[in-house]
Short mmCIF file of C-alpha atoms and ligand atoms in Angstrom, two decimals:
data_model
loop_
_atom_site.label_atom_id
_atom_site.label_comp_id
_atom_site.label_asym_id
_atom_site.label_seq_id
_atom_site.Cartn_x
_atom_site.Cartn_y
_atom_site.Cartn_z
CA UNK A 1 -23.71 4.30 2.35
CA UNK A 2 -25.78 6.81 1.72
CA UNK A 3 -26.90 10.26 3.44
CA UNK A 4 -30.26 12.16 2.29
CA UNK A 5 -31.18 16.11 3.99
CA UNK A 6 -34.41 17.98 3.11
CA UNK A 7 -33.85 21.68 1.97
CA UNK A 8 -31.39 23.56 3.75
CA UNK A 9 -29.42 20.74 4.43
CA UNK A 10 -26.85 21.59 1.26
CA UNK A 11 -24.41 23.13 3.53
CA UNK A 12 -24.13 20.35 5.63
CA UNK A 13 -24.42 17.17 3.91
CA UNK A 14 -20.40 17.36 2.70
CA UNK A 15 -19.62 16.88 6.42
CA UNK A 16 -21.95 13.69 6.59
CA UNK A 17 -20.66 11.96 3.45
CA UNK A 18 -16.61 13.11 4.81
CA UNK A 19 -17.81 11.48 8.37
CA UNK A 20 -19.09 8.24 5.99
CA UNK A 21 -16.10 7.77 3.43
CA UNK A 22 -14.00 7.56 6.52
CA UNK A 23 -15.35 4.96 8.08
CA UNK A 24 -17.69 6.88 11.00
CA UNK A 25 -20.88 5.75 12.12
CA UNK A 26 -24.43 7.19 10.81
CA UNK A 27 -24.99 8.71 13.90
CA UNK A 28 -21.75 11.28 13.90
CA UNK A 29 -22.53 11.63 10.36
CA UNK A 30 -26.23 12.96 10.71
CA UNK A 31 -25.07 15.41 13.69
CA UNK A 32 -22.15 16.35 12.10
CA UNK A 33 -24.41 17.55 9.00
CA UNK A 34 -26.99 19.34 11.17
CA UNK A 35 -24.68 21.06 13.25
CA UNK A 36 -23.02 23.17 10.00
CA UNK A 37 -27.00 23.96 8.97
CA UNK A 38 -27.83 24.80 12.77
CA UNK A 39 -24.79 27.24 12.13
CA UNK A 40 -26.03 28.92 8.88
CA UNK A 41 -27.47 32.52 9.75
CA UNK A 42 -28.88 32.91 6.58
CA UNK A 43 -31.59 29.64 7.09
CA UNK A 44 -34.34 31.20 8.78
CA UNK A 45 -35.84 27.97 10.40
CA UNK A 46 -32.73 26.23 11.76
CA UNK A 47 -30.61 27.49 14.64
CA UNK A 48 -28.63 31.12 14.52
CA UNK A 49 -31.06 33.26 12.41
CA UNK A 50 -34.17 31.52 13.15
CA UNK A 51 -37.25 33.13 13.10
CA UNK A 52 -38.89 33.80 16.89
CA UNK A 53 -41.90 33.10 18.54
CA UNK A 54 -44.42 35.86 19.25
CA UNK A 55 -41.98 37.34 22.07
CA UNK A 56 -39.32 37.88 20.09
CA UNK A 57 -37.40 35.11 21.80
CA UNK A 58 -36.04 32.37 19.43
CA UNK A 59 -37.01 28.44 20.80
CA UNK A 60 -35.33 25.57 19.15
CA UNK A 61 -35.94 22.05 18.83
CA UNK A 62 -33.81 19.58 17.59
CA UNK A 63 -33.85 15.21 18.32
CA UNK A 64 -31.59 12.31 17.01
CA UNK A 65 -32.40 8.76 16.72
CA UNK A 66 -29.80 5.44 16.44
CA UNK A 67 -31.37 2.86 14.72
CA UNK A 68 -29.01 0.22 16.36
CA UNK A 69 -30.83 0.28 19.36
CA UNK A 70 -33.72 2.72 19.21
CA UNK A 71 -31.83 5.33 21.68
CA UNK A 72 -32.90 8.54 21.20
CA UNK A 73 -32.72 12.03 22.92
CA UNK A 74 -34.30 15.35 22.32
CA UNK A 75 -34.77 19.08 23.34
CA UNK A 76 -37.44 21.63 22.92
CA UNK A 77 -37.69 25.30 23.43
CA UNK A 78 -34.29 25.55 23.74
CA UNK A 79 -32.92 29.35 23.93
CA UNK A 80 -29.35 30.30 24.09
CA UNK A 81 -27.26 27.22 22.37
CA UNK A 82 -26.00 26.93 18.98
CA UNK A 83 -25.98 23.40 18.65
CA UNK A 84 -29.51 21.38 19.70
CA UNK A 85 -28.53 18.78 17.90
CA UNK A 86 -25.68 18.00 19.89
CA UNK A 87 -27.15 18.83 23.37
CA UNK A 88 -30.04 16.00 21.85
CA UNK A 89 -27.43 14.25 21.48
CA UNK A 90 -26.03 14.34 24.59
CA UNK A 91 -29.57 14.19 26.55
CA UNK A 92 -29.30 10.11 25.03
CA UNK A 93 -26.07 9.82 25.85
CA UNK A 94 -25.96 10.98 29.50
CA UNK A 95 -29.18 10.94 30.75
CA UNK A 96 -31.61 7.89 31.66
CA UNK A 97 -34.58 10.74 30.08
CA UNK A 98 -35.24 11.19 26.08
CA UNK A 99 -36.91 14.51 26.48
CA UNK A 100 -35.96 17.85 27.94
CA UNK A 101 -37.81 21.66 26.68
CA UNK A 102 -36.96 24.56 28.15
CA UNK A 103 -34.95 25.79 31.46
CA UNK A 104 -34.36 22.43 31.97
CA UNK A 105 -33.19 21.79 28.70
CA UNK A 106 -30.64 25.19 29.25
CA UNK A 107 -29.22 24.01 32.54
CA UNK A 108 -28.34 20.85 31.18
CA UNK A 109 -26.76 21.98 27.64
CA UNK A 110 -24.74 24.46 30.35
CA UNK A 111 -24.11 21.69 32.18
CA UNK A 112 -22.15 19.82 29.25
CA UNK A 113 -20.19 22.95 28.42
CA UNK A 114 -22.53 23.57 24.81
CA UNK A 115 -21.91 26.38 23.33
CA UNK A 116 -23.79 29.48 23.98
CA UNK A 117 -24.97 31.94 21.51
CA UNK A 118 -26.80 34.47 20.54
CA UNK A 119 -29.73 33.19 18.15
CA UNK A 120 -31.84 36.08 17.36
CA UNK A 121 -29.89 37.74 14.31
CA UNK A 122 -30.28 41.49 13.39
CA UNK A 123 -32.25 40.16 10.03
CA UNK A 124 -34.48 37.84 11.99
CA UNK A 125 -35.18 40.42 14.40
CA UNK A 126 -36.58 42.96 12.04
CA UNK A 127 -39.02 40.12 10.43
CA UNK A 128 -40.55 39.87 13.62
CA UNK A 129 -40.66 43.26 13.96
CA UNK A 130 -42.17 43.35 10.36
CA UNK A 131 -44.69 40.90 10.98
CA UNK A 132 -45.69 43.36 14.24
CA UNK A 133 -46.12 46.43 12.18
CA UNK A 134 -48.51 44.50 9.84
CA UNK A 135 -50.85 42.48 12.03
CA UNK A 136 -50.72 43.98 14.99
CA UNK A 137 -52.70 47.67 15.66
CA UNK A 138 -50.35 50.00 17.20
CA UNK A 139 -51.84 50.57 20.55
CA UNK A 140 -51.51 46.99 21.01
CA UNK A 141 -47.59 47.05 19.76
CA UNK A 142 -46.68 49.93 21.69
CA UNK A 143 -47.81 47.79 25.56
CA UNK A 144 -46.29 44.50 23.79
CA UNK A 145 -46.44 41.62 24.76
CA UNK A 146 -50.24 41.91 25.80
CA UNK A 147 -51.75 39.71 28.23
CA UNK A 148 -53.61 37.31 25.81
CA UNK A 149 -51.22 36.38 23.08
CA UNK A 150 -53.49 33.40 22.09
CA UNK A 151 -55.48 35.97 18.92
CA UNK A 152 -52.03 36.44 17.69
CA UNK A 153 -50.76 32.88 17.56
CA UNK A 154 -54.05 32.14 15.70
CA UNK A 155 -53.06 34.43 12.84
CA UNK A 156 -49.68 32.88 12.22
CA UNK A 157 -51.57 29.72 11.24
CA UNK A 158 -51.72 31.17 7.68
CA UNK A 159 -47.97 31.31 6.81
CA UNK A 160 -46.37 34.97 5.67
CA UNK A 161 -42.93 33.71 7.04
CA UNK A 162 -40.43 30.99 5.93
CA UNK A 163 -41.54 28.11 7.96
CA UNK A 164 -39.29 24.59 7.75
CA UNK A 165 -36.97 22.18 9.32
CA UNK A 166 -33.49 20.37 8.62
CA UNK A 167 -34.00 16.34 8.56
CA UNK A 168 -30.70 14.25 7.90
CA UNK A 169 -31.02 10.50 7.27
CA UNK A 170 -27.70 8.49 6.90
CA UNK A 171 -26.67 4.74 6.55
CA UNK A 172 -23.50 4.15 6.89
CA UNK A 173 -20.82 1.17 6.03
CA UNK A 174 -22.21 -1.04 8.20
CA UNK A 175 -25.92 -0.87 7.63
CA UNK A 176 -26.45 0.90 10.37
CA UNK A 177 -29.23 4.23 10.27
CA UNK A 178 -29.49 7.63 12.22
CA UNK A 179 -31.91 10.28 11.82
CA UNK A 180 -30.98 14.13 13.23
CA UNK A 181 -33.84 16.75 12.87
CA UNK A 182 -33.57 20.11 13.84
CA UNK A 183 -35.82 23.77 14.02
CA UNK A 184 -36.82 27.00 15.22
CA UNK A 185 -40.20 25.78 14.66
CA UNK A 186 -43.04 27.83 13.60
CA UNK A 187 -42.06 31.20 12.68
CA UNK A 188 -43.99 33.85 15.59
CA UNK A 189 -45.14 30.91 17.57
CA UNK A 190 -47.00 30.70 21.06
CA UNK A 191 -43.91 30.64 23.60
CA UNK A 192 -43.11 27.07 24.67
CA UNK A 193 -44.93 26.02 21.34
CA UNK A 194 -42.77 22.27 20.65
CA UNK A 195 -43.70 20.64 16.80
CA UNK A 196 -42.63 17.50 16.00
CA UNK A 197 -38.96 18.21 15.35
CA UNK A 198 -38.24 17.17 19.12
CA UNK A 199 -41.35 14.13 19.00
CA UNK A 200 -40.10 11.20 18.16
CA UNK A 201 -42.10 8.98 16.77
CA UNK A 202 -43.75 12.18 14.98
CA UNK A 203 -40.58 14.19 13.33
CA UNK A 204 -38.09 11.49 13.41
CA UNK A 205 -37.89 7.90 13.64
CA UNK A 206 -35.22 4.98 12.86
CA UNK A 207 -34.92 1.44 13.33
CA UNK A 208 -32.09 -0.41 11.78
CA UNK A 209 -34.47 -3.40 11.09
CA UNK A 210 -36.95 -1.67 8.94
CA UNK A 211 -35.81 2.01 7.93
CA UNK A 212 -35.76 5.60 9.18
CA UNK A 213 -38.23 8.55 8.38
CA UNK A 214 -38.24 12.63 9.08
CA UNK A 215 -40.91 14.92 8.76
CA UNK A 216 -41.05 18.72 8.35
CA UNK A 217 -43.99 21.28 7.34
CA UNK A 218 -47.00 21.53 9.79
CA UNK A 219 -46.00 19.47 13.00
CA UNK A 220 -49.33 19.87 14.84
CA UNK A 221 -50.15 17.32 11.94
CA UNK A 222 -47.78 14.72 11.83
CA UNK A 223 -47.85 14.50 16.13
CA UNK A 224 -51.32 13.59 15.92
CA UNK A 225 -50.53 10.57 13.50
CA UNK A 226 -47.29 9.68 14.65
CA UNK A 227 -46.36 10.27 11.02
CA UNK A 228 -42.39 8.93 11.33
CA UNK A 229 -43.10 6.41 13.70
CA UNK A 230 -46.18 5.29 11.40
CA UNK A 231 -43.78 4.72 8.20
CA UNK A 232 -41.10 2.95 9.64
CA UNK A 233 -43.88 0.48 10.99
CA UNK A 234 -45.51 0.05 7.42
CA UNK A 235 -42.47 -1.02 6.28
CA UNK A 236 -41.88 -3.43 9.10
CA UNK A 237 -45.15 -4.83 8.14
CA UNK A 238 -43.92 -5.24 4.19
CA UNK A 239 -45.03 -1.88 2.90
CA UNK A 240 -42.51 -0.77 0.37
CA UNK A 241 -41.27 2.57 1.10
CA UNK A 242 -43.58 4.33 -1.29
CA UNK A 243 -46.23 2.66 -0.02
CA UNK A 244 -45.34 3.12 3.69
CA UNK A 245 -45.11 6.71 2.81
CA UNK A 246 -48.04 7.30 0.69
CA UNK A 247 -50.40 5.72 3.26
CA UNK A 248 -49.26 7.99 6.14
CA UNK A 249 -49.24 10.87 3.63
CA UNK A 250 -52.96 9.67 3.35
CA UNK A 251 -53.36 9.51 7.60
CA UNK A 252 -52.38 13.04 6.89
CA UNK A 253 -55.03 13.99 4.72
CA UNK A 254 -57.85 12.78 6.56
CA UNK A 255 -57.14 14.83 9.58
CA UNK A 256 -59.49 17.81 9.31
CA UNK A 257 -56.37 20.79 8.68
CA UNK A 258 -58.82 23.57 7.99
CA UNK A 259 -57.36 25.88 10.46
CA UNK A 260 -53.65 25.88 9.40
CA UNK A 261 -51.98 26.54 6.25
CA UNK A 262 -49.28 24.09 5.21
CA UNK A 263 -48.18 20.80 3.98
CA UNK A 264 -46.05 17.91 4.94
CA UNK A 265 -43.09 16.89 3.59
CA UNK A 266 -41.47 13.32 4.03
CA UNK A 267 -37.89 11.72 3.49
CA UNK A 268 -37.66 8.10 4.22
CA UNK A 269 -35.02 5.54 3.73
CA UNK A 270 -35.86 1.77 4.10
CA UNK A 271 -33.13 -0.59 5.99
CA UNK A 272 -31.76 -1.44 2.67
CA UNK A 273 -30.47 2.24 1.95
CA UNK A 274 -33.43 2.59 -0.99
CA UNK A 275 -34.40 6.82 -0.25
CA UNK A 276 -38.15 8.34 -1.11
CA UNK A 277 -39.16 11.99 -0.80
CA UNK A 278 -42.87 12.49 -0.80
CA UNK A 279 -44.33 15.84 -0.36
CA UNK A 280 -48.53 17.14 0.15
CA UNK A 281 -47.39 20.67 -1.39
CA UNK A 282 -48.45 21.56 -4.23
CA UNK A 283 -44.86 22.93 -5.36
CA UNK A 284 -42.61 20.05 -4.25
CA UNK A 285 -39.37 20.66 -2.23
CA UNK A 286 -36.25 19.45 -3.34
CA UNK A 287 -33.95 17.42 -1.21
CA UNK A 288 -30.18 16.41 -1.60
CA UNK A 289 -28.69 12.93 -1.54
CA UNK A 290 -25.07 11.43 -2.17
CA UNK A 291 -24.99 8.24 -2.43
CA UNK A 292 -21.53 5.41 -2.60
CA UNK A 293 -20.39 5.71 -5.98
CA UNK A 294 -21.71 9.46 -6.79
CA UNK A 295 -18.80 12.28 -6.87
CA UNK A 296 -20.96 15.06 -4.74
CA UNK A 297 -24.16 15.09 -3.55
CA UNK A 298 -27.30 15.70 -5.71
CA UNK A 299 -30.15 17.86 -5.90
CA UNK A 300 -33.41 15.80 -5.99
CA UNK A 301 -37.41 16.37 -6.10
CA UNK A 302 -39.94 14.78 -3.66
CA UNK A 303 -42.96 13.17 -5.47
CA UNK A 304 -46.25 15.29 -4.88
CA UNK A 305 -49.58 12.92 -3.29
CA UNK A 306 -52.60 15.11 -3.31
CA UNK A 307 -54.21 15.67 0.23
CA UNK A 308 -57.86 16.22 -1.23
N1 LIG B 1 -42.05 20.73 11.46
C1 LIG B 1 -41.68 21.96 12.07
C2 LIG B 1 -42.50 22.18 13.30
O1 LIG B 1 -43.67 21.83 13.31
C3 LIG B 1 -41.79 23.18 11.22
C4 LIG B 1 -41.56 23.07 9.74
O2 LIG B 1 -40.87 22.17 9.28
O3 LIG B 1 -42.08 23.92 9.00
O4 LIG B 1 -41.98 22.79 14.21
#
C-alpha cells in the first residue's frame, strides 16, 4: 500500500492512508484525499480559495482514473461546487461520457445533489483585484471586462501568482492503482481555459498493469505530449520508472516553451508500488508519501532533469 500527493496534498493524504489501513480501495482513497485539499481555503490553486480567471470567476478542473479497468471521468470549468473530484467521479460512474466543462458540467453536479459553494474567497478576490491594479491601465479597469481579453491572458503567461495542482496516486491492498487530480488552473486565465488536470492521458493516467502518473505545472505542455499517458506506456514497454519519466520529461523539453513561464512537475508510481518524483524546476517541489510500514506520511523531494 502506498499513497503519494504533490504539494498541497499534506492535508489530505491522512484520509487516503485511514481509507487504505482499513481495507478500502485506491480509488476512495485518492478522492477521499483530494476532497479535504479541494476544501482548504488557504491553497490558492485547488478548490475554495482558488485563484480566478481574468473575470473574476473561479473555473475548476478536477479527473480520476481506476487502473482496474481504465474508467475514468472528468470535469472542466466547473463553477459553483466544492468537490470536482467527486462530481469526476461521479461523471464515470453514471454517465456513458468521460468528459464534461462547464454548464454542462454544473447541471449535472446539481443533478447528483454536489455540494454547492461559494469558491471565490475574500483573499482570492483581492489578488485578482491586485493583479488588476498592476497590469491593467485604469481606463481599461474602470469598463472591465473589455471586449478583447486575449492581451491580458497573454501577460499571465509569465507567472506573478501561485500557480499548481493537487495529484494523489494510491495502491492499495490489493494491487490495485487510482489517480485523482484536481485545480483552479492557471491563476487569471482566459474563461473556459481547461489544462491538463481534466485531460487524461495528459494530467493523469493509471493502468493497473503498468503504473499510474500525474502531472502539474504548465498544462498547455504536457497536453501536447500526452505527458501521463506517455509514462505509463514507457513503462509498459520496460522503461523503469525513472526512465519512463525522464524521457517524457525530455518530450517536454523539446517543445519550443518560449512563450510561457513554468515547469513541469511529475509523480509516478509503477504497478509494483515503486514512487518517483521528477521535476524541470529549477527549485524542486517536495511531495509527501506514506508508505505500509511508515508511522505518518513523509515529506519528500522530486529529482530535478534540466530542460535545456
Ligand atoms: N497543471 C495545471 C493546469 O495546467 C496548473 C498547475 O499545476 O500549475 O491547469
Amino acid at each position: 500500500m502506498i499513497v503519494l500527493a504533490s504539494e498541497g496534498g499534506e492535508v489530505g493524504i491522512g484520509a487516503a492512508v485511514e481509507v487504505l489501513r482499513s481495507g478500502g480501495t485506491a480509488l476512495d482513497a485518492v478522492e477521499a484525499a483530494t476532497r479535504l485539499v479541494e476544501a482548504d481555503s488557504s491553497n490558492h490553486t485547488v478548490g475554495v480559495g482558488g485563484l480566478p480567471n481574468l473575470l473574476g470567476e473561479v473555473e475548476l478542473d478536477a479527473s480520476i482514473m481506476d487502473g482496474r479497468t481504465l474508467a475514468t471521468g472528468a470535469v472542466g470549468a466547473l463553477r459553483g461546487f466544492r468537490h470536482p473530484i467527486t462530481v469526476a467521479r461521479r461523471v464515470m460512474e453514471e454517465l456513458p461520457h468521460v468528459l464534461l466543462v462547464g454548464e454542462g458540467a454544473a447541471r449535472f453536479a446539481r443533478e447528483i445533489g454536489a455540494e454547492e459553494a461559494e469558491l471565490l474567497t475574500p483573499e482570492a478576490r483581492q489578488r485578482w483585484q491586485e493583479w488588476l491594479g498592476e497590469n491593467v491601465p485604469e481606463e481599461v479597469r474602470r469598463a472591465w471586462p473589455p471586449r478583447e481579453l486575449a492581451p491580458w491572458a497573454r501577460l499571465t503567461a509569465q507567472p506573478r501568482l501561485p500557480r499548481g495542482t493537487v495529484n494523489v496516486l494510491a495502491q492499495d491492498r490489493a494491487g490495485h492503482l487510482a489517480v485523482a487530480v484536481s485545480t483552479s488552473g492557471w491563476a487569471l486565465k482566459y474563461p473556459g481555459r481547461l489544462g491538463d488536470s481534466p485531460i487524461v492521458g495528459a494530467g493523469n493516467y493509471c493502468d493497473d498493469r503498468y503504473g499510474a502518473a500525474a502531472c502539474t505545472g504548465v498544462g498547455e505542455w504536457t497536453i501536447r505530449c500526452g505527458t501521463a499517458r506517455a509514462i505509463v506506456l514507457y513503462m509498459k514497454l520496460g522503461y523503469s520508472i525513472e526512465a519512463a519519466c525522464e524521457e517524457a520529461a525530455r518530450e517536454l523539453a523539446a517543445l519550443d516553451r518560449s512563450s510561457i513561464q513554468g515547469g513541469v512537475n511529475i509523480l509516478a508510481l509503477d504497478r509494483w508500488g515503486k514512487p518517483y518524483a521528477v521535476t524541470t524546476r529549477d527549485r524542486p517541489p517536495t511531495y509527501v508519501l506514506w508508505e505500509e510500514g511508515m508511522q505518518a506520511p513523509e515529506e519528500r523531494q522530486a529529482q530535478r532533469i534540466a530542460m535545456d
